[in-house]
Amino acid sequence: MSSPRQSERSLPDEEASAKRNVLLVDLPDPDLDKTEEEKKKLDAKLLLRIDLFLVPWLSVLYCLSFICRTNIGNAKLQGMEEELDMHGIDYNMSLTVFFISYAFCDPIVNAIMKRLSPRVFFTGIMVLSGIIVTLTGLCKNYSSLLAARFFLGITQSGMFPGVNYYMSCWYTPSEIGLRSALFFSAAALAGSFSGLLAAAIASMDNVSGISGWSWIFILEGIATFLVGVASWWMVYDWPSTARFLSSEDRIRLQRRLVLAKKTSFAEGSGKKYMLEAVRDWKTYVYMMIYMGCLMPLYAFSLFMPTIIMGMGHEGTMAQLLTVPPYACATVTTIAVGFIADHTRWRGICNMASVIVAISGFTILLATPNSQAQYAGVFLGAMGIYPTISNTLSWVSNNTEGSMKRGIALGMVIGWGTLNGAVSSNIYLKHEKPRYYTGHATVLAYLVVFLLGGSLLMHILLSMENRKRRSGQRSNMLDGKTEEEIMIKGDKRPDFIYTE
């Protein structure tokens, strides 16, 4: 395992420095006359300004986005199934259809965002999501619910990969993990808010002749729509055009990204850059890891109210008991993001987190004691949520070039989300209250894909880094043209992977 300093990507040779200098020609340093201490203060002030203008609003967007896709679990507790005459696996199918449309669109959304602006992209997602969720509350039968969930999957598919790609264009590799963790902690907060909101909204049952479960969708959909409209003014585009930065700060930001090599190499939008992501073995191992993250995540978030009910709690109390585990998950997600950024040991952080989750689901599977099971729910939340942002930061750290990074993230997230269809069908009514199939399947995903995949990736990257540091890969680009070398990005021998 390498130290943080060793893990930083370095370009020691003169050729690499020359390429970087070419990119800096059009970005004259506005701080040439300043001391190093003054430059550090300006850099810290710039980073704080970016954080304040980007992260809070993106977190709000994702919090509402996650509520939109998971509030169906809260609606179920308030009688949705009975009113829509749903039986057997109908509820499971209403979850599955969302993931099918979501996963189908996931790999292409980042390419779409590059052609549009982030402001148009995120505003469109939130406005359409708000409309669809509001209309879900007006569904009168099972078929209309399926249609609403299908179209919600399409509109929501761009949010998570879009934000992760978007942030990778603003932050250096050593900074993105904590920001991704702060952003994704909104998903855990969404679980807390969703339970609290559902408990409050349920009291509106029969107001204006509308059921409590319908009000959950209607009010949360309207809130999402309004936030979407506000996003037209609250979302900013790219570093080179950021409206909240002065012209000098825009140059400073672009320079720091170039110097950190976020935009130094493998840039372009052609087919050849996209193929680099498809041909890279790392993409497929990350897909394996991420399916071990996403299936447990959605099983947990969609069925937490159901699991709590299996412990003997009902109605408002069941809704409220979903809140504390999510609150703890928020804290651990941010903590792991901070640790991973400062140590660059993303594989180790993944493995440590998933062991906590494995412990939690082992308890859920092994004992009928409701207090022990509730403790298992806490461990499950605290172990699953941190791995999501950490894994995607790991992908960004080890994928050079914005187009390749965007396609790789789309493939990883799309495949992981497709496994949400598995999570939709493993918690079976007739197994209440123990849900052996559900708990056992989640446990298998955690052990085989998340823990096993993270260990495999950590070992393979460590082996490759040793070869690069020892000079065994120095001739891998012999005979390549300048363009071919540029396309290779992270496959260059001077690129050191984050392990």
XYZ file of C-alpha atoms in Angstrom, residues 166-478:
313
model
C -20.037 17.206 -13.317
C -18.079 17.370 -10.042
C -15.129 15.541 -11.590
C -14.831 18.540 -13.937
C -14.492 20.967 -11.002
C -12.341 19.150 -8.430
C -8.942 17.478 -8.408
C -8.637 13.740 -7.610
C -7.662 14.416 -3.992
C -10.731 16.622 -3.463
C -13.579 14.834 -5.196
C -14.100 12.038 -2.662
C -15.219 14.225 0.222
C -17.466 16.299 -2.064
C -19.018 13.138 -3.508
C -19.567 11.882 0.033
C -21.223 15.155 1.041
C -23.387 14.992 -2.065
C -24.334 11.342 -1.630
C -25.026 11.795 2.058
C -28.123 13.517 0.725
C -29.400 10.031 -0.134
C -29.138 9.036 3.504
C -30.751 12.312 4.549
C -33.481 11.579 2.006
C -34.257 8.404 3.899
C -34.590 10.370 7.130
C -36.699 13.127 5.583
C -38.820 10.655 3.669
C -39.807 8.859 6.872
C -40.505 12.110 8.723
C -42.427 13.622 5.817
C -44.448 10.479 5.280
C -45.355 10.353 8.967
C -46.542 13.977 8.809
C -48.270 13.772 5.431
C -50.115 10.588 6.385
C -52.232 12.704 8.744
C -53.743 14.327 5.634
C -55.601 11.123 4.804
C -58.956 11.959 3.138
C -58.207 15.696 2.937
C -60.092 16.801 -0.207
C -61.039 13.157 -0.624
C -57.431 12.144 -1.364
C -55.737 9.270 0.459
C -52.667 9.786 2.642
C -50.420 7.727 0.324
C -51.449 9.942 -2.616
C -50.588 13.104 -0.680
C -47.061 11.701 -0.116
C -46.482 11.638 -3.887
C -48.334 14.879 -4.637
C -46.631 17.122 -2.081
C -43.146 15.686 -2.593
C -43.633 15.935 -6.366
C -44.652 19.605 -6.154
C -41.585 20.355 -3.976
C -39.348 18.641 -6.534
C -40.913 20.625 -9.395
C -40.366 23.956 -7.623
C -36.739 23.133 -6.814
C -36.297 22.126 -10.452
C -37.509 25.543 -11.633
C -35.117 27.241 -9.190
C -32.262 25.153 -10.617
C -32.302 27.304 -13.746
C -30.669 30.006 -11.638
C -28.875 27.838 -9.062
C -26.936 25.430 -11.304
C -23.757 26.646 -13.009
C -22.153 25.325 -16.147
C -18.430 24.679 -16.580
C -15.326 26.117 -14.835
C -14.480 28.283 -17.837
C -17.883 30.012 -17.756
C -18.763 29.975 -14.031
C -20.884 33.055 -13.342
C -20.103 33.118 -9.628
C -16.343 33.442 -10.233
C -14.357 36.457 -11.341
C -12.352 36.185 -14.570
C -9.158 35.739 -12.531
C -10.724 32.989 -10.412
C -11.915 31.174 -13.534
C -8.322 31.136 -14.767
C -7.060 30.003 -11.353
C -9.572 27.167 -11.335
C -8.677 25.969 -14.823
C -4.976 26.156 -14.025
C -5.334 24.079 -10.849
C -7.258 21.434 -12.825
C -4.599 21.336 -15.534
C -1.785 21.165 -12.982
C -3.590 18.301 -11.252
C -3.994 16.686 -14.683
C -7.771 16.552 -14.522
C -7.841 18.014 -18.025
C -4.291 17.568 -19.220
C -4.557 14.392 -21.234
C -6.968 12.125 -23.109
C -9.398 14.971 -23.766
C -11.751 14.815 -26.714
C -15.250 13.769 -27.665
C -14.695 11.356 -30.527
C -15.593 7.686 -30.769
C -12.020 6.644 -29.992
C -12.192 8.262 -26.559
C -15.450 6.479 -25.803
C -13.987 3.140 -26.884
C -11.165 3.540 -24.376
C -13.730 3.224 -21.584
C -15.341 0.172 -23.174
C -11.987 -1.568 -23.685
C -10.597 -0.838 -20.216
C -10.611 -3.843 -17.859
C -11.021 -1.516 -14.884
C -14.472 -0.479 -16.100
C -15.733 -4.045 -15.747
C -14.229 -4.677 -12.327
C -15.778 -1.400 -11.148
C -19.100 -2.584 -12.597
C -18.748 -5.709 -10.479
C -17.990 -3.643 -7.366
C -20.823 -1.229 -7.986
C -23.434 -3.920 -8.433
C -22.391 -4.984 -4.927
C -23.114 -1.406 -3.789
C -26.353 -0.620 -5.593
C -28.371 -3.789 -5.154
C -27.986 -3.686 -1.332
C -28.579 0.092 -1.343
C -31.909 -0.156 -3.126
C -32.971 -3.254 -1.225
C -32.286 -1.335 1.968
C -33.914 1.969 0.987
C -36.988 0.476 -0.699
C -37.709 -2.178 1.917
C -36.532 -0.562 5.153
C -40.146 0.321 6.099
C -41.134 -3.272 5.298
C -38.290 -4.667 7.424
C -39.258 -2.369 10.315
C -42.866 -3.574 10.039
C -41.588 -7.141 10.264
C -40.210 -6.257 13.706
C -43.755 -5.579 14.905
C -44.057 -1.829 14.310
C -46.801 -0.193 12.246
C -47.935 3.109 10.734
C -46.334 6.296 11.991
C -44.027 4.502 14.413
C -42.638 2.350 11.588
C -42.056 5.500 9.501
C -40.243 7.263 12.370
C -38.015 4.278 13.173
C -36.519 4.499 9.675
C -34.986 7.903 10.514
C -32.100 7.138 12.969
C -30.305 4.544 10.780
C -30.215 7.007 7.888
C -28.854 9.741 10.155
C -25.971 7.478 11.186
C -25.373 6.561 7.538
C -25.015 10.264 6.719
C -22.244 10.691 9.289
C -20.304 7.590 8.215
C -20.580 8.510 4.523
C -18.970 11.903 5.129
C -16.341 10.406 7.461
C -15.283 7.741 4.950
C -15.145 10.356 2.172
C -12.828 12.504 4.279
C -10.565 9.572 5.216
C -10.376 8.245 1.648
C -9.445 11.664 0.254
C -6.606 12.081 2.722
C -5.222 8.538 2.561
C -6.042 7.702 -1.095
C -6.829 4.176 0.143
C -10.198 3.849 -1.540
C -10.051 0.066 -1.781
C -9.276 -0.261 1.921
C -12.119 2.127 2.807
C -14.538 0.104 0.682
C -13.511 -3.134 2.353
C -13.727 -1.712 5.869
C -17.189 -0.275 5.206
C -18.621 -3.406 3.630
C -17.493 -5.535 6.581
C -19.747 -3.373 8.770
C -22.652 -3.945 6.377
C -21.970 -7.684 6.273
C -22.158 -7.768 10.065
C -25.522 -6.007 9.984
C -27.173 -8.322 7.476
C -25.727 -11.377 9.225
C -27.575 -10.241 12.355
C -30.796 -9.674 10.383
C -30.523 -13.156 8.929
C -29.515 -14.946 12.114
C -31.824 -13.745 14.881
C -35.569 -13.104 15.381
C -34.874 -10.656 18.240
C -36.333 -7.314 17.157
C -33.798 -5.205 19.096
C -30.869 -7.087 17.588
C -32.456 -6.770 14.144
C -32.817 -3.019 14.569
C -29.105 -2.858 15.471
C -28.455 -4.823 12.275
C -30.365 -2.192 10.300
C -28.034 0.503 11.696
C -24.940 -1.480 10.724
C -26.351 -2.157 7.271
C -26.973 1.540 6.620
C -23.598 2.617 8.009
C -21.774 0.035 5.889
C -23.593 0.367 2.565
C -23.952 4.111 2.034
C -20.244 5.122 2.261
C -19.260 2.638 -0.474
C -21.391 4.360 -3.122
C -19.581 7.704 -3.250
C -16.216 6.109 -2.470
C -16.507 3.662 -5.381
C -17.489 6.357 -7.866
C -14.651 8.592 -6.656
C -12.368 5.597 -7.191
C -13.598 5.337 -10.791
C -13.005 9.064 -11.375
C -9.530 8.965 -9.805
C -8.401 6.154 -12.097
C -10.039 7.226 -15.383
C -8.290 10.065 -17.205
C -10.070 12.105 -19.842
C -13.514 13.673 -19.429
C -15.229 11.666 -22.193
C -13.733 8.353 -21.094
C -14.557 9.175 -17.478
C -18.139 10.093 -18.398
C -18.731 6.891 -20.367
C -17.058 4.727 -17.702
C -19.198 6.272 -14.950
C -22.299 5.751 -17.081
C -21.483 2.078 -17.640
C -20.657 1.484 -13.982
C -23.728 3.273 -12.647
C -26.026 1.810 -15.317
C -24.986 -1.767 -14.559
C -25.201 -1.184 -10.833
C -28.671 0.313 -11.176
C -29.863 -2.582 -13.336
C -29.192 -4.780 -10.324
C -31.785 -2.687 -8.530
C -34.246 -4.894 -10.393
C -32.884 -7.780 -8.306
C -33.405 -5.851 -5.070
C -37.014 -5.212 -6.104
C -37.867 -8.903 -6.128
C -36.138 -10.511 -3.152
C -38.219 -9.296 -0.192
C -41.219 -11.608 -0.462
C -44.520 -11.113 1.348
C -44.906 -14.725 2.392
C -41.530 -14.639 4.212
C -42.611 -11.911 6.616
C -41.214 -11.167 9.202
C -37.794 -12.795 8.634
C -37.347 -12.217 4.872
C -34.672 -14.892 4.515
C -34.398 -14.582 0.718
C -33.960 -10.816 0.857
C -31.372 -10.716 3.624
C -29.412 -13.670 2.202
C -29.280 -12.184 -1.317
C -28.087 -8.817 -0.023
C -25.451 -10.571 2.076
C -24.230 -12.551 -0.943
C -23.895 -9.362 -3.024
C -21.962 -7.667 -0.231
C -19.529 -10.550 0.198
C -18.976 -11.634 -3.414
C -19.248 -8.425 -5.425
C -18.531 -5.510 -3.092
C -15.942 -7.062 -0.780
C -14.528 -9.505 -3.349
C -14.495 -6.931 -6.164
C -12.839 -4.249 -4.018
C -10.162 -6.702 -2.885
C -9.543 -7.830 -6.484
C -9.280 -4.252 -7.762
C -6.978 -3.220 -4.926
C -4.617 -6.131 -5.619
C -4.575 -5.614 -9.409
C -3.948 -1.873 -9.139
C -1.192 -2.401 -6.571
C 0.522 -4.894 -8.889
C 0.247 -2.521 -11.851
C 1.585 0.428 -9.848
C 4.610 -1.601 -8.756
C 5.389 -2.401 -12.395
C 5.060 1.261 -13.402
C 7.225 2.515 -10.567
C 9.913 -0.084 -11.313
C 10.045 0.878 -15.000
C 8.586 -2.376 -16.339
C 5.918 -0.432 -18.255
C 8.223 2.272 -19.646
C 8.164 0.861 -23.186
C 4.394 0.294 -23.411
C 3.937 3.359 -25.649
C 6.905 2.713 -27.955
